[in-house]
Coordinates of C-alpha atoms and ligand atoms in Angstrom, one line a residue:
M1 CA -0.1 0.0 0.0
S2 CA 1.3 3.5 -0.9
A3 CA 2.1 6.0 1.7
D4 CA -0.1 8.7 2.7
V5 CA 0.8 12.1 1.3
F6 CA 1.3 15.4 3.3
L7 CA 1.2 18.1 0.7
Y8 CA 3.0 21.4 1.4
K9 CA 2.0 24.7 -0.3
A10 CA 3.7 27.5 1.2
D11 CA 7.3 29.2 1.0
P12 CA 9.5 26.5 -0.7
V13 CA 12.6 27.5 1.2
R14 CA 11.1 26.6 4.4
G15 CA 9.2 23.7 2.8
A16 CA 12.6 22.3 2.1
E17 CA 13.1 22.3 5.9
W18 CA 9.8 20.6 6.6
A19 CA 10.7 17.8 3.8
A20 CA 14.0 17.4 5.9
L21 CA 12.2 17.1 9.3
F22 CA 9.6 15.0 7.9
A23 CA 12.1 12.5 6.3
A24 CA 13.8 12.2 9.8
K25 CA 10.8 12.1 12.0
A26 CA 7.9 10.8 10.0
P27 CA 9.4 8.6 7.2
H28 CA 6.0 6.6 6.8
I29 CA 4.4 9.9 5.6
E30 CA 5.4 10.9 2.0
F31 CA 6.1 14.9 2.1
A32 CA 5.4 16.9 -1.2
Q33 CA 5.7 20.2 -2.1
W34 CA 3.3 22.1 -4.4
P35 CA 2.7 21.9 -7.3
Y36 CA 2.0 18.2 -6.7
E37 CA 1.9 15.8 -9.8
G38 CA 1.3 12.6 -8.0
D39 CA -2.0 10.8 -7.3
P40 CA -4.5 13.4 -5.7
A41 CA -6.3 10.6 -3.9
R42 CA -3.1 9.8 -1.8
V43 CA -3.2 13.4 -0.4
R44 CA -4.5 13.1 3.4
Y45 CA -2.9 16.3 4.7
L46 CA -2.5 19.7 3.1
A47 CA -0.4 22.6 4.9
A48 CA -1.0 25.9 3.2
W49 CA -0.6 29.6 3.5
L50 CA -3.0 30.1 0.6
P51 CA -5.0 27.0 -0.4
P52 CA -5.3 25.8 -4.1
A53 CA -8.5 27.3 -5.5
S54 CA -10.3 24.2 -5.1
L55 CA -10.0 21.4 -2.6
S56 CA -12.4 18.9 -4.5
C57 CA -9.4 17.5 -6.3
F58 CA -8.4 15.9 -3.0
P59 CA -11.1 13.4 -2.4
N60 CA -9.5 11.9 0.8
L61 CA -8.2 15.0 2.4
E62 CA -8.5 14.8 6.3
V63 CA -6.8 17.9 7.7
L64 CA -6.1 21.2 6.4
F65 CA -3.1 23.0 8.4
S66 CA -2.7 26.7 8.0
V67 CA 0.9 27.4 8.1
G68 CA 0.3 30.6 9.8
A69 CA -1.4 31.4 13.4
G70 CA -4.4 32.9 11.5
I71 CA -6.9 31.5 9.0
N72 CA -8.6 34.5 7.6
Q73 CA -6.8 33.9 4.2
F74 CA -9.0 30.9 3.8
D75 CA -12.5 30.8 2.5
L76 CA -14.1 28.6 5.1
A77 CA -17.1 27.9 2.9
A78 CA -14.9 26.2 0.5
I79 CA -13.5 23.6 2.7
P80 CA -15.3 20.5 2.6
P81 CA -17.2 20.1 6.2
Q82 CA -15.4 16.6 6.8
V83 CA -11.8 18.3 6.3
A84 CA -10.5 19.3 10.0
L85 CA -8.9 22.7 9.8
A86 CA -6.0 23.7 12.1
R87 CA -4.3 26.8 12.6
M88 CA -0.6 26.9 13.6
V89 CA 0.0 27.1 17.3
E90 CA 3.6 26.3 17.8
P91 CA 6.0 27.6 20.4
G92 CA 8.2 29.3 17.7
I93 CA 5.5 31.6 16.6
V94 CA 4.6 32.2 20.3
G95 CA 8.2 33.2 21.1
G96 CA 8.5 35.2 18.3
M97 CA 5.2 37.2 19.1
V98 CA 6.6 37.6 22.9
E99 CA 9.9 39.1 21.5
Y100 CA 8.1 41.8 19.0
V101 CA 5.4 42.9 21.4
T102 CA 8.0 43.2 24.3
L103 CA 10.4 45.1 22.0
A104 CA 7.6 47.5 21.0
T105 CA 6.2 48.0 24.2
L106 CA 9.4 48.8 25.9
S107 CA 10.2 51.2 22.9
I108 CA 7.1 53.2 23.6
H109 CA 7.6 53.0 27.2
R110 CA 11.2 54.3 27.1
E111 CA 10.3 56.6 24.4
W112 CA 12.8 55.5 21.7
L113 CA 11.1 57.5 18.7
A114 CA 11.6 60.7 20.7
Y115 CA 15.3 59.9 21.2
R116 CA 15.8 59.1 17.7
E117 CA 14.3 62.5 16.7
Q118 CA 16.5 64.1 19.4
Q119 CA 19.7 62.2 18.2
R120 CA 18.8 63.6 14.6
A121 CA 18.5 67.1 16.1
A122 CA 21.9 66.6 17.9
T123 CA 19.8 67.5 21.1
W124 CA 21.0 65.8 24.3
Q125 CA 18.0 66.0 26.7
A126 CA 16.8 63.6 29.4
R127 CA 13.4 62.8 29.5
R128 CA 11.8 61.9 32.9
V129 CA 11.9 58.0 33.1
R130 CA 8.6 56.6 34.3
P131 CA 8.3 53.2 35.9
A132 CA 6.6 50.2 34.0
G133 CA 4.1 50.4 36.7
A134 CA 3.0 53.5 35.5
R135 CA 2.1 52.3 31.9
R136 CA -1.1 50.3 31.5
V137 CA -0.9 47.7 28.8
G138 CA -4.0 46.2 27.4
V139 CA -4.1 43.6 25.0
L140 CA -7.0 42.9 22.5
G141 CA -7.6 39.1 22.4
L142 CA -6.7 36.7 25.2
G143 CA -5.8 33.7 23.0
V144 CA -2.6 31.7 22.8
L145 CA -0.3 34.7 21.9
A146 CA -2.0 37.4 23.9
Q147 CA -1.7 35.3 27.1
A148 CA 2.3 34.4 26.4
V149 CA 2.7 38.3 25.8
L150 CA 1.0 39.1 28.9
V151 CA 3.1 36.9 31.1
Q152 CA 6.2 38.7 29.9
L153 CA 4.9 42.1 30.4
R154 CA 3.3 41.4 33.7
G155 CA 6.8 40.4 34.7
L156 CA 8.4 43.6 33.4
G157 CA 5.9 45.4 35.9
F158 CA 3.3 46.6 33.6
P159 CA -0.1 46.7 34.8
C160 CA -1.8 44.3 32.4
A161 CA -5.3 43.9 31.1
G162 CA -6.8 41.9 28.2
W163 CA -10.1 41.9 26.3
S164 CA -11.9 38.9 24.7
R165 CA -15.1 37.4 23.4
S166 CA -15.6 35.2 26.4
Q167 CA -14.6 35.9 30.0
H168 CA -11.3 34.8 31.1
T169 CA -9.8 34.6 34.6
I170 CA -5.7 35.0 34.3
E171 CA -3.7 35.7 37.4
G172 CA -2.3 39.5 37.5
V173 CA -4.4 40.4 34.4
D174 CA -7.5 42.5 34.6
C175 CA -9.8 40.5 32.0
Y176 CA -12.6 42.2 30.2
S177 CA -14.9 40.9 27.9
G178 CA -17.7 41.5 25.1
A179 CA -19.0 44.8 23.9
E180 CA -19.9 45.7 27.7
G181 CA -16.4 45.3 28.8
L182 CA -14.6 47.2 25.7
Q183 CA -14.9 50.8 26.9
A184 CA -13.8 50.2 30.4
F185 CA -10.8 48.3 29.1
L186 CA -9.9 50.9 26.6
A187 CA -10.3 53.9 29.1
R188 CA -7.5 52.1 31.3
T189 CA -5.0 51.5 28.6
D190 CA -1.9 53.5 27.7
I191 CA -0.3 51.1 25.3
L192 CA -2.9 49.1 23.2
V193 CA -1.8 45.7 21.5
C194 CA -3.9 44.0 19.0
L195 CA -3.7 40.5 18.9
L196 CA -7.2 39.5 17.5
P197 CA -7.8 37.2 14.6
L198 CA -9.7 38.8 11.7
T199 CA -13.4 37.9 11.5
D200 CA -16.6 39.6 10.7
S201 CA -16.9 40.9 14.0
T202 CA -13.4 42.3 14.5
R203 CA -12.7 43.9 11.1
G204 CA -12.2 47.6 11.3
I205 CA -12.4 47.4 15.2
L206 CA -9.3 49.9 15.5
D207 CA -11.6 52.8 14.6
R208 CA -12.1 56.4 15.3
A209 CA -14.8 55.4 18.3
L210 CA -12.2 53.0 19.8
F211 CA -9.1 55.4 19.7
A212 CA -11.5 58.2 21.2
V213 CA -11.9 56.0 24.3
L214 CA -8.3 55.6 24.9
P215 CA -6.6 58.1 27.2
R216 CA -4.8 61.0 25.4
G217 CA -1.3 60.1 24.6
A218 CA -2.0 56.3 24.3
A219 CA 0.0 54.2 21.9
L220 CA -1.0 51.4 19.3
I221 CA 0.9 48.1 18.5
Q222 CA -1.0 46.5 15.8
C223 CA -0.1 42.7 15.4
G224 CA -3.2 41.4 14.3
R225 CA -4.2 41.8 10.6
G226 CA -4.2 44.6 8.3
P227 CA -8.0 45.0 8.1
H228 CA -8.4 45.5 11.6
L229 CA -7.3 49.1 11.3
D230 CA -9.3 52.1 9.9
Q231 CA -5.9 53.8 8.5
N232 CA -7.4 57.3 8.2
A233 CA -8.7 57.1 11.6
L234 CA -5.2 56.3 12.9
L235 CA -3.7 59.1 10.9
E236 CA -6.2 61.5 12.4
A237 CA -5.5 60.2 15.9
L238 CA -1.7 60.5 15.5
D239 CA -1.9 64.0 13.7
S240 CA -4.5 65.4 16.5
G241 CA -1.9 64.2 19.1
H242 CA -4.6 61.9 20.7
L243 CA -2.3 58.8 19.8
S244 CA 1.4 59.4 20.4
Q245 CA 2.7 56.9 18.3
A246 CA 1.9 53.5 16.6
V247 CA 4.0 50.3 15.7
L248 CA 2.3 48.5 12.8
D249 CA 3.4 44.9 11.7
V250 CA 0.5 44.4 9.5
C251 CA -1.2 46.6 7.1
E252 CA -3.8 46.5 4.1
P253 CA -2.5 45.8 1.6
E254 CA 0.8 44.3 2.3
P255 CA 3.0 46.0 1.1
L256 CA 1.8 49.5 1.2
P257 CA 1.9 51.1 -2.0
A258 CA 4.7 53.6 -2.7
G259 CA 3.7 57.1 -1.3
H260 CA 1.3 55.8 1.3
P261 CA 1.3 58.4 4.5
F262 CA 2.6 55.3 6.8
W263 CA 5.8 55.0 5.1
Q264 CA 7.2 58.4 6.1
H265 CA 5.1 59.2 9.2
P266 CA 7.3 60.2 12.0
R267 CA 5.1 58.7 14.7
I268 CA 4.7 55.4 13.1
M269 CA 7.0 52.4 12.9
L270 CA 6.4 49.9 10.3
T271 CA 7.5 46.4 9.8
P272 CA 6.8 44.0 7.1
H273 CA 4.6 41.4 9.1
V274 CA 7.5 39.9 10.7
A275 CA 6.3 39.8 14.3
S276 CA 6.6 36.3 14.3
M277 CA 7.0 33.4 12.0
T278 CA 6.2 29.9 12.0
Q279 CA 9.7 27.8 12.8
P280 CA 9.7 24.5 10.9
E281 CA 11.5 22.6 13.7
T282 CA 8.7 23.3 16.1
A283 CA 5.9 23.6 13.8
V284 CA 6.7 20.1 12.2
E285 CA 6.6 18.5 16.0
V286 CA 3.1 20.0 16.5
V287 CA 1.9 18.9 13.1
L288 CA 2.9 15.4 13.6
D289 CA 1.4 15.4 16.9
N290 CA -1.8 16.6 15.4
I291 CA -1.8 13.8 12.8
Q292 CA -1.5 11.4 15.7
R293 CA -4.4 13.2 17.6
H294 CA -6.5 13.0 14.4
H295 CA -6.0 9.2 14.2
S296 CA -6.8 8.8 17.7
G297 CA -9.8 10.9 18.0
Q298 CA -8.4 13.6 20.2
V299 CA -9.0 17.3 19.8
L300 CA -6.4 18.9 17.4
T301 CA -4.2 21.5 18.8
G302 CA -5.3 24.9 17.2
L303 CA -8.6 23.3 15.8
V304 CA -10.5 25.9 14.1
E305 CA -14.3 26.5 15.1
R306 CA -15.6 27.4 11.9
G307 CA -18.7 28.8 13.2
R308 CA -17.0 31.7 15.1
G309 CA -14.2 32.0 12.3
Y310 CA -11.1 31.4 14.5
Ligands
NAP401 P1 -6.4 32.5 19.4 O1 -5.8 31.9 20.4 O2 -7.4 32.1 18.6 O3 -7.0 33.8 20.2 C1 -7.9 34.8 19.5 C2 -8.2 35.8 20.7 O4 -9.1 36.9 20.3 C3 -9.3 35.0 21.7 O5 -8.9 35.5 23.1 C4 -10.7 35.3 21.4 O6 -11.6 35.4 22.5 C5 -10.5 36.8 21.0 N1 -11.5 37.2 20.2 C6 -11.9 36.7 18.9 N2 -13.1 37.4 18.5 C7 -13.2 38.4 19.1 C8 -14.2 39.3 19.2 N3 -15.1 39.4 18.4 N4 -14.2 40.1 20.4 C9 -13.3 39.9 21.4 N5 -12.5 39.0 21.4 C10 -12.3 38.3 20.3 O7 -5.5 33.4 18.4 P2 -3.8 33.7 18.5 O8 -3.0 32.4 18.3 O9 -3.4 34.2 19.9 O10 -3.5 34.6 17.3 C11 -4.1 35.8 17.3 C12 -4.0 36.6 16.1 O11 -2.8 37.2 16.0 C13 -4.0 35.8 14.9 O12 -5.2 35.4 14.4 C14 -3.5 36.7 13.8 O13 -4.2 37.5 13.5 C15 -2.4 37.5 14.6 N6 -1.1 37.1 14.4 C16 -0.2 37.9 13.8 C17 1.2 37.6 13.3 C18 2.1 38.4 13.0 O14 3.2 38.1 12.6 N7 2.0 39.8 12.9 C19 1.8 36.1 13.9 C20 0.8 35.4 14.5 C21 -0.6 35.7 14.7 P3 -12.2 34.1 23.2 O15 -10.8 33.8 24.3 O16 -13.1 34.4 23.9 O17 -12.1 33.0 22.2

């Protein structure tokens, strides 16, 4: 009997690393990279950033893995109901996000942008250093990434809060939920971090109304997805001084077109969707564990609940 095929359709360079890891750890599974020219009936697993236009050519597909933490790039209606869908939850992505948000939070807290401007102007001028305890961080989302970020920021002494759809209880974190909790959460937040999935309910959430509730001088760290943000609302809030600065890892579209105001804005730090990346070594461990879970009827790590869209 021929082996099951695991088909990979994403960055081919990292795909080569996945192939070597599969060969070493799961030689019983045949690893193939897109484009696939073998028998489509043998494909049981597909890992993709962007899936093929139609999945119907793989009649025996059992699990679709997103190689990223989000699944908003998938058309959920086009995925046959019997195919399980898992997003990527692996230590490499988590560690990268903890680093990025910590870096951004500390750079805001320690006024890195202002010192950069002062240096350019050859100005030697100390600004008062406030303790971390005086800077309140709030994270939109209380999922895998947000919770790991909050552990780190809480350890640095920042007063921490989080907002989610359902109510959570997390030691040392003030937890808010739902539409009724959002205003109070925003009103106590000096540094707002977005770590939400992109769904119909969260698209455009970073808008004028939301910014207006933040205290004057608050800052934004946007690590969710580009369409969470109303770009004009951000520019207005920055230009009026209501928001002091923004660190943006994601935008819409990616990359931004030449001449877009974000490129040159003195109060915006922009990075090209690099806050965290799936790391082949740890991702393949999780994927192989998930294949085992799938066969033994256990819940998959990162299983997407299609009804709620994340
Ligand atoms: P997750 O574990 O699924 O957590 C999502 C969180 O968002 C949950 O706490 C959920 O609430 C909350 N949420 C969802 N819809 C909501 C709504 N309508 N109102 C309030 N809260 C809502 O996801 P994750 O692994 O932490 O990843 C989060 C997101 O980070 C990804 O979807 C992606 O957009 C982004 N990301 C970005 C990068 C990058 O490099 N920039 C890398 C990885 C991930 P409940 O707890 O109540 O379910």
